[in-house]
Coordinates of C-alpha atoms in Angstrom, one line a residue:
X16 CA -12.1 11.6 11.7
X17 CA -12.5 12.4 15.2
X18 CA -9.6 14.3 17.1
X19 CA -9.1 13.8 20.6
X20 CA -6.7 16.7 21.2
X21 CA -5.8 19.8 19.3
X22 CA -2.6 19.1 17.5
X23 CA -1.9 22.4 16.0
X24 CA 0.5 22.4 12.8
X25 CA 1.5 18.9 13.0
X26 CA 2.7 19.0 9.4
X27 CA 5.8 21.0 8.6
X28 CA 4.9 23.8 6.3
X29 CA 7.3 25.0 3.5
X30 CA 8.8 28.4 4.4
X31 CA 7.9 31.2 1.9
X32 CA 10.0 34.2 1.4
X33 CA 9.4 36.9 3.7
X34 CA 7.3 34.3 6.0
X35 CA 8.3 34.1 9.8
X36 CA 9.3 30.8 10.9
X37 CA 6.6 28.9 12.8
X38 CA 7.0 28.5 16.5
X39 CA 9.1 25.6 17.5
X40 CA 5.9 24.3 19.6
X41 CA 4.0 24.0 16.3
X42 CA 6.3 21.7 15.0
X43 CA 6.6 17.7 15.1
X44 CA 8.4 15.0 13.6
X45 CA 6.9 11.8 12.7
X46 CA 9.5 9.7 14.5
X47 CA 7.7 9.8 17.8
X48 CA 4.5 8.7 16.5
X49 CA 2.6 5.5 16.2
X50 CA -1.0 4.0 15.5
X51 CA -2.9 1.7 17.2
X52 CA -5.7 -0.2 15.5
X53 CA -9.4 0.1 16.6
X54 CA -10.6 -3.0 14.9
X55 CA -14.3 -2.6 15.8
X56 CA -14.4 1.0 14.3
X57 CA -12.3 0.5 11.5
X58 CA -10.0 3.4 12.6
X59 CA -6.7 4.3 13.6
X60 CA -5.6 5.8 16.9
X61 CA -2.8 8.1 16.6
X62 CA -0.5 8.1 19.6
X63 CA 2.7 9.8 20.8
X64 CA 5.4 7.4 22.3
X65 CA 7.0 9.6 24.5
X66 CA 3.9 11.4 26.0
X67 CA 2.3 8.3 26.2
X68 CA -1.0 9.8 24.7
X69 CA -3.5 9.6 22.4
X70 CA -3.7 12.4 19.6
X71 CA -6.3 11.6 17.4
X72 CA -8.6 9.1 15.3
X73 CA -8.5 8.5 11.9
X74 CA -11.6 6.5 10.5
X75 CA -13.2 5.3 7.5
X76 CA -10.6 2.3 6.8
X77 CA -13.0 -0.6 6.5
X78 CA -12.6 -4.2 8.3
X79 CA -9.6 -3.9 10.1
X80 CA -10.0 -7.4 12.0
X81 CA -6.6 -8.4 10.5
X82 CA -5.1 -5.5 9.6
X83 CA -1.4 -4.5 9.5
X84 CA 0.6 -1.3 8.9
X85 CA 3.9 -0.6 7.1
X86 CA 5.6 3.1 6.7
X87 CA 7.2 5.2 4.4
X88 CA 10.7 5.9 4.8
X89 CA 10.1 9.2 6.7
X90 CA 7.6 7.8 9.0
X91 CA 5.0 10.6 7.7
X92 CA 2.7 7.9 5.9
X93 CA 1.1 4.6 7.0
X94 CA -0.1 2.0 4.6
X95 CA -2.9 0.2 6.3
X96 CA -3.9 -3.4 5.2
X97 CA -7.2 -4.3 6.0
X98 CA -9.0 -7.7 6.1
X99 CA -11.7 -6.7 3.4
X100 CA -8.6 -5.8 0.9
X101 CA -8.5 -2.4 1.5
X102 CA -5.0 -0.6 1.1
X103 CA -5.2 2.9 2.8
X104 CA -2.3 5.4 2.7
X105 CA -2.7 7.7 5.9
X106 CA -1.2 11.1 6.5
X107 CA 0.1 10.8 10.1
X108 CA 0.9 14.7 10.1
X109 CA -2.3 16.1 8.6
X110 CA -4.5 13.3 10.0
X111 CA -6.1 12.4 6.7
X112 CA -6.5 9.6 4.4
X113 CA -4.6 10.4 1.2
X114 CA -6.0 7.6 -0.9
X115 CA -8.0 4.3 -0.3
X116 CA -8.4 1.5 -2.7
X117 CA -9.9 -1.9 -2.5
X118 CA -7.5 -4.1 -4.1
X119 CA -8.8 -7.5 -3.4
X120 CA -11.4 -9.4 -1.6
X121 CA -9.5 -10.8 1.6
X122 CA -6.1 -9.6 2.3
X123 CA -3.7 -10.3 5.2
X124 CA -0.9 -7.9 5.2
X125 CA 1.7 -6.3 3.0
X126 CA 5.2 -5.0 2.7
X127 CA 7.2 -1.8 1.7
X128 CA 10.4 -2.0 -0.7
X129 CA 13.7 -1.2 0.6
X130 CA 13.6 2.0 -1.4
X131 CA 10.2 2.9 -0.1
X132 CA 8.9 3.2 -3.8
X133 CA 6.7 0.1 -3.9
X134 CA 3.9 -1.2 -1.5
X135 CA 3.0 -4.8 -2.1
X136 CA -0.4 -6.7 -0.7
X137 CA -0.4 -10.4 0.3
X138 CA -4.0 -11.8 -0.9
X139 CA -6.1 -14.7 0.1
X140 CA -8.7 -13.8 -2.4
X141 CA -7.8 -14.0 -5.2
X142 CA -4.4 -15.6 -3.9
X143 CA -1.5 -13.6 -5.2
X144 CA 0.5 -10.2 -4.5
X145 CA -0.3 -6.8 -5.9
X146 CA 2.3 -4.3 -6.0
X147 CA 1.4 -0.3 -6.1
X148 CA 3.2 2.9 -6.5
X149 CA 3.6 4.1 -3.0
X150 CA 2.9 7.7 -3.9
X151 CA -0.2 7.0 -6.0
X152 CA -1.3 3.5 -5.1
X153 CA -1.6 2.8 -8.9
X154 CA -1.4 -0.8 -9.2
X155 CA 2.0 -2.0 -11.1
X156 CA 2.1 -5.7 -11.0
X157 CA -0.1 -8.4 -10.3
X158 CA 1.3 -11.7 -9.4
X159 CA -1.3 -14.7 -9.1
X160 CA 0.0 -17.8 -7.0
X161 CA -1.0 -20.3 -9.1
X162 CA 0.2 -23.8 -8.7
X163 CA -0.2 -27.6 -9.5
X164 CA -2.0 -27.5 -12.8
X165 CA -2.3 -23.6 -12.7
X166 CA -6.2 -24.0 -12.0
X167 CA -5.7 -23.0 -8.4
X168 CA -4.6 -20.0 -6.3
X169 CA -2.7 -20.5 -3.2
X170 CA -3.3 -18.0 -0.2
X171 CA -0.2 -15.6 0.2
X172 CA 1.4 -15.5 3.7
X173 CA 4.4 -14.2 4.9
X174 CA 5.1 -11.6 2.7
X175 CA 8.3 -9.5 3.5
X176 CA 10.5 -7.1 2.0
X177 CA 14.0 -7.9 1.1
X178 CA 17.0 -6.0 -0.5
X179 CA 16.9 -4.6 -3.9
X180 CA 13.2 -4.5 -4.6
X181 CA 12.5 -7.6 -3.7
X182 CA 9.5 -9.5 -1.9
X183 CA 9.5 -12.9 -0.5
X184 CA 6.4 -14.6 0.6
X185 CA 4.9 -18.2 1.0
X186 CA 2.1 -20.0 -0.8
X187 CA 0.2 -22.0 2.1
X188 CA -1.4 -24.7 0.0
X189 CA 1.2 -24.9 -2.4
X190 CA 4.1 -25.2 0.0
X191 CA 6.2 -23.1 -1.9
X192 CA 8.4 -20.0 -1.3
X193 CA 8.4 -17.3 -4.2
X194 CA 10.7 -14.4 -4.5
X195 CA 9.8 -11.4 -6.7
X196 CA 12.2 -9.0 -8.0
X197 CA 10.4 -5.5 -8.8
X198 CA 13.5 -3.7 -10.1
X199 CA 11.3 -3.3 -13.2
X200 CA 7.9 -2.9 -11.3
X201 CA 5.6 -3.7 -14.5
X202 CA 7.8 -6.8 -15.2
X203 CA 8.3 -8.9 -12.1
X204 CA 10.8 -11.8 -12.3
X205 CA 9.6 -14.7 -10.3
X206 CA 12.1 -17.5 -8.6
X207 CA 9.9 -20.3 -7.3
X208 CA 11.2 -22.8 -4.3
X209 CA 9.0 -25.8 -4.5
X210 CA 8.3 -28.7 -1.9
X211 CA 9.4 -26.3 1.2
X212 CA 7.1 -28.2 3.4
X213 CA 3.5 -28.6 4.2
X214 CA 1.3 -25.5 4.7
X215 CA 4.0 -22.5 5.6
X216 CA 1.7 -20.3 8.0
X217 CA 3.8 -17.0 8.3
X218 CA 7.4 -16.0 8.0
X219 CA 10.2 -13.6 8.8
X220 CA 13.2 -12.0 7.8
X221 CA 16.5 -11.5 9.7
X222 CA 17.0 -7.9 10.6
X223 CA 19.9 -7.7 8.1
X224 CA 17.6 -9.0 5.3
X225 CA 19.6 -12.0 4.5
X226 CA 17.5 -14.9 5.7
X227 CA 13.8 -15.7 5.0
X228 CA 12.1 -18.2 7.2
X229 CA 8.9 -19.9 6.9
X230 CA 7.2 -21.6 9.6
X231 CA 5.5 -24.7 8.6
X232 CA 1.8 -25.7 10.1
X233 CA 1.5 -29.0 8.4
X234 CA 4.6 -30.2 9.9
X235 CA 7.3 -29.7 12.3
X236 CA 10.1 -27.4 11.0
X237 CA 11.2 -24.3 9.5
X238 CA 11.9 -23.5 5.8
X239 CA 15.0 -21.3 5.3
X240 CA 16.0 -19.3 2.2
X241 CA 19.6 -17.5 2.2
X242 CA 18.6 -14.2 -0.1
X243 CA 22.1 -13.5 -0.6
X244 CA 22.8 -17.1 -2.3
X245 CA 19.0 -18.3 -3.5
X246 CA 20.8 -20.7 -6.1
X247 CA 21.5 -22.9 -2.8
X248 CA 17.6 -23.6 -2.5
X249 CA 15.5 -23.9 0.7
X250 CA 17.0 -25.4 3.8
X251 CA 15.1 -27.4 6.2
X252 CA 15.6 -26.4 9.9
X253 CA 14.2 -27.3 13.5
X254 CA 12.5 -30.5 11.4
X255 CA 12.5 -32.8 14.6
X256 CA 11.6 -30.0 17.7
X257 CA 8.4 -32.1 18.1
X258 CA 9.4 -35.6 17.2
X259 CA 7.5 -38.1 19.1
X260 CA 5.0 -35.6 20.7
X261 CA 1.6 -35.1 20.2
X262 CA 0.8 -31.5 19.1
X263 CA -2.1 -29.4 21.2
X264 CA -5.0 -28.0 19.2
X265 CA -4.0 -24.8 18.0
X266 CA -6.4 -21.9 19.0
X267 CA -4.4 -19.2 17.1
X268 CA -1.7 -19.2 14.9
X269 CA 1.7 -18.0 16.0
X270 CA 3.1 -15.1 14.4
X271 CA 6.7 -14.9 13.2
X272 CA 7.1 -11.2 12.1
X273 CA 7.9 -9.8 15.6
X274 CA 10.6 -12.6 16.1
X275 CA 13.0 -12.1 18.9
X276 CA 16.8 -12.3 18.2
X277 CA 19.3 -11.9 21.1
X278 CA 22.9 -12.0 20.3
X279 CA 23.1 -15.1 18.0
X280 CA 19.9 -16.6 19.2
X281 CA 16.6 -16.5 18.0
X282 CA 13.5 -17.1 20.1
X283 CA 10.3 -18.6 18.2
X284 CA 7.1 -19.6 19.1
X285 CA 6.5 -23.5 19.1
X286 CA 3.2 -24.4 17.0
X287 CA 1.1 -26.2 19.2
X288 CA 3.2 -26.5 22.3
X289 CA 3.8 -24.4 25.5
X290 CA 7.3 -23.7 24.5
X291 CA 9.5 -21.3 23.1
X292 CA 12.1 -22.4 21.0
X293 CA 15.8 -21.4 21.0
X294 CA 17.5 -21.3 17.9
X295 CA 21.3 -20.9 17.4
X296 CA 21.6 -18.5 14.2
X297 CA 25.2 -19.7 13.2
X298 CA 24.4 -23.6 13.2
X299 CA 20.6 -22.9 12.6
X300 CA 19.9 -25.7 15.1
X301 CA 18.0 -26.1 17.9
X302 CA 19.7 -24.5 21.2
X303 CA 17.1 -25.2 23.9
X304 CA 13.4 -24.9 25.0
X305 CA 11.6 -22.5 27.5
X306 CA 8.4 -23.9 29.1
X307 CA 5.8 -20.8 29.0
X308 CA 2.3 -20.5 30.2
X309 CA 0.5 -21.3 27.2
X310 CA 0.7 -21.6 23.3
X311 CA 3.0 -18.3 22.4
X312 CA 1.4 -15.9 19.5
X313 CA 4.1 -13.3 19.4
X314 CA 7.6 -13.9 21.0
X315 CA 9.4 -10.5 20.8
X316 CA 12.8 -9.1 21.9
X317 CA 13.2 -5.9 23.5
X318 CA 15.4 -3.6 21.3
X319 CA 18.7 -4.6 23.5
X320 CA 18.0 -8.2 23.5
X321 CA 18.1 -8.5 27.0
X322 CA 14.4 -9.7 27.5
X323 CA 12.0 -11.6 25.4
X324 CA 8.1 -10.9 25.9
X325 CA 5.5 -13.6 25.2
X326 CA 1.9 -13.5 24.7
X327 CA -0.6 -16.5 24.3
X328 CA -3.6 -17.9 22.6
X329 CA -6.6 -18.9 24.5
X330 CA -7.3 -19.6 27.2
X331 CA -4.1 -17.9 28.4
X332 CA -4.4 -14.8 26.5
X333 CA -4.9 -12.5 29.6
X334 CA -1.2 -12.7 30.3
X335 CA 2.2 -11.7 29.3
X336 CA 5.4 -13.5 30.3
X337 CA 8.9 -12.1 30.1
X338 CA 11.9 -14.2 29.7
X339 CA 15.7 -13.1 30.4
X340 CA 17.8 -14.3 27.4
X341 CA 20.9 -15.0 29.7
X342 CA 19.0 -17.6 32.2
X343 CA 16.3 -18.5 29.7
X344 CA 14.0 -18.5 32.5
X345 CA 10.6 -16.8 32.8
X346 CA 11.1 -13.9 35.5
X347 CA 7.7 -12.1 35.3
X348 CA 4.0 -12.8 34.3
X349 CA 1.9 -9.7 33.9
X350 CA -1.6 -9.3 33.5
X351 CA -2.4 -6.4 31.0
X352 CA -6.1 -7.2 30.3
X353 CA -8.2 -9.7 28.6
X354 CA -7.5 -10.8 25.2
X355 CA -4.1 -9.6 24.8
X356 CA -3.4 -9.3 20.8
X357 CA -0.1 -7.4 20.3
X358 CA 2.8 -5.7 21.8
X359 CA 5.3 -2.8 20.4
X360 CA 8.5 -1.5 22.1
X361 CA 9.4 2.1 21.9
X362 CA 12.4 2.7 19.8
X363 CA 15.2 2.1 22.2
X364 CA 13.0 -0.4 24.2
X365 CA 12.3 1.5 27.6
X366 CA 8.7 1.0 27.6
X367 CA 6.1 -1.7 25.8
X368 CA 2.9 -1.0 24.8
X369 CA 0.3 -4.0 25.0
X370 CA -3.1 -3.9 23.7
X371 CA -6.0 -5.8 25.5
X372 CA -9.0 -6.3 23.4
X373 CA -11.7 -7.1 25.6
X374 CA -10.9 -4.6 28.2
X375 CA -10.6 -1.7 25.6
X376 CA -7.1 -0.5 26.5
X377 CA -3.6 -0.2 25.8
X378 CA -1.1 -0.8 29.0
X379 CA 2.3 0.8 28.9
X380 CA 4.9 -0.9 31.0
X381 CA 8.5 0.0 32.2
X382 CA 10.7 -2.6 30.6
X383 CA 13.4 -2.2 33.4
X384 CA 10.8 -2.1 36.5
X385 CA 7.5 -3.8 34.7
X386 CA 5.9 -0.9 36.5
X387 CA 2.5 0.3 34.8
X388 CA 3.3 3.6 33.4
X389 CA 0.0 4.4 31.8
X390 CA -3.2 3.0 30.4
X391 CA -5.1 4.4 27.3
X392 CA -8.6 3.9 26.5
X393 CA -8.8 2.4 22.8
X394 CA -12.1 0.6 21.3
X395 CA -11.2 -3.2 20.8
X396 CA -7.3 -2.6 20.2
X397 CA -5.1 -4.9 18.3
X398 CA -2.0 -4.0 16.5
X399 CA 0.2 -1.4 17.2
X400 CA 2.7 -0.1 15.1
X401 CA 5.3 2.7 15.8
X402 CA 7.1 4.7 13.0
X403 CA 10.6 3.1 14.0
X404 CA 9.7 0.3 11.8
X405 CA 10.1 2.4 8.8
X406 CA 14.1 1.8 9.3
X407 CA 13.7 -1.9 9.7
X408 CA 13.5 -4.9 7.3
X409 CA 10.5 -7.1 7.9
X410 CA 8.4 -4.6 9.7

């Protein structure tokens, strides 16, 4: 671990009888922190979101070429899911790895339960979901995603946390959605929803935790499950948005987790199209389309829902476009750097952090003025994850 700045006593130390209280300057909470994935060196860059500075690096996390992070309820611990199947629990206040395990051969993300007690990992190899104790990383459940005659396992995509110690996820090859109830962690109960559409590639859960939506790569449309009423089964929405049109070659799969909500409208990336889809979440029907510069990867809303920020696959991956949600028009095109991979808003949305992998930097913009406020050096940065995610479903 290499420290970039002297942090002092970041961790709050228990006050023993007779001891003086530590100086206020020596204390720091976790709510102002975040991490930037430095994929080439298998490290996290710890950042302070208010001071807009890098604090330290924590290395030894393995292959982070497709890494994601979830947080404990208090925002102190980051759980890092690496492409090599590594699951690493990192203490952000003590700047150290608490525990690291390699739980599969190929992992693409994970989730943490509503109560913060369970961490689940989504696996390509072997296909399935494994669930761990959040304190110790002891494995509590192994859920193989067998399908058909039972001799094959499907890759797991779109693993999301739901209310009541449940996790919802999709099976890519099988075209299924499963919901696992881990109320009794060592005896999970699985609901399986079959024939939901070809090749679900990613998924999201609405901010209230009610709807699980899986995007489909093998056909136009989205599969939607109402988690309040799973007995109603899976409903298809947006099943004709590309009807009669020839999709373009897809250079990078869109991501749905950072989906955008503004009022009763949702904004989603269209697969194989230079468009953002607008969905009315009351009727779950298409409410419009917005032409953009390229194939959207992330379509993300500011916390106040006023603007939508979009980044793109090759060859337009050096820019970001901003959409006004009232007019549904692109109001600004920005050039944060080469190979923009991810964006993250501060808790109340006054700033957005954008990673530019090939320029080895993170650029921070004021969301009201679009002014560049700061640039931070980072080695091949990809995902940016702030601790505010600890308080939200699906993040």
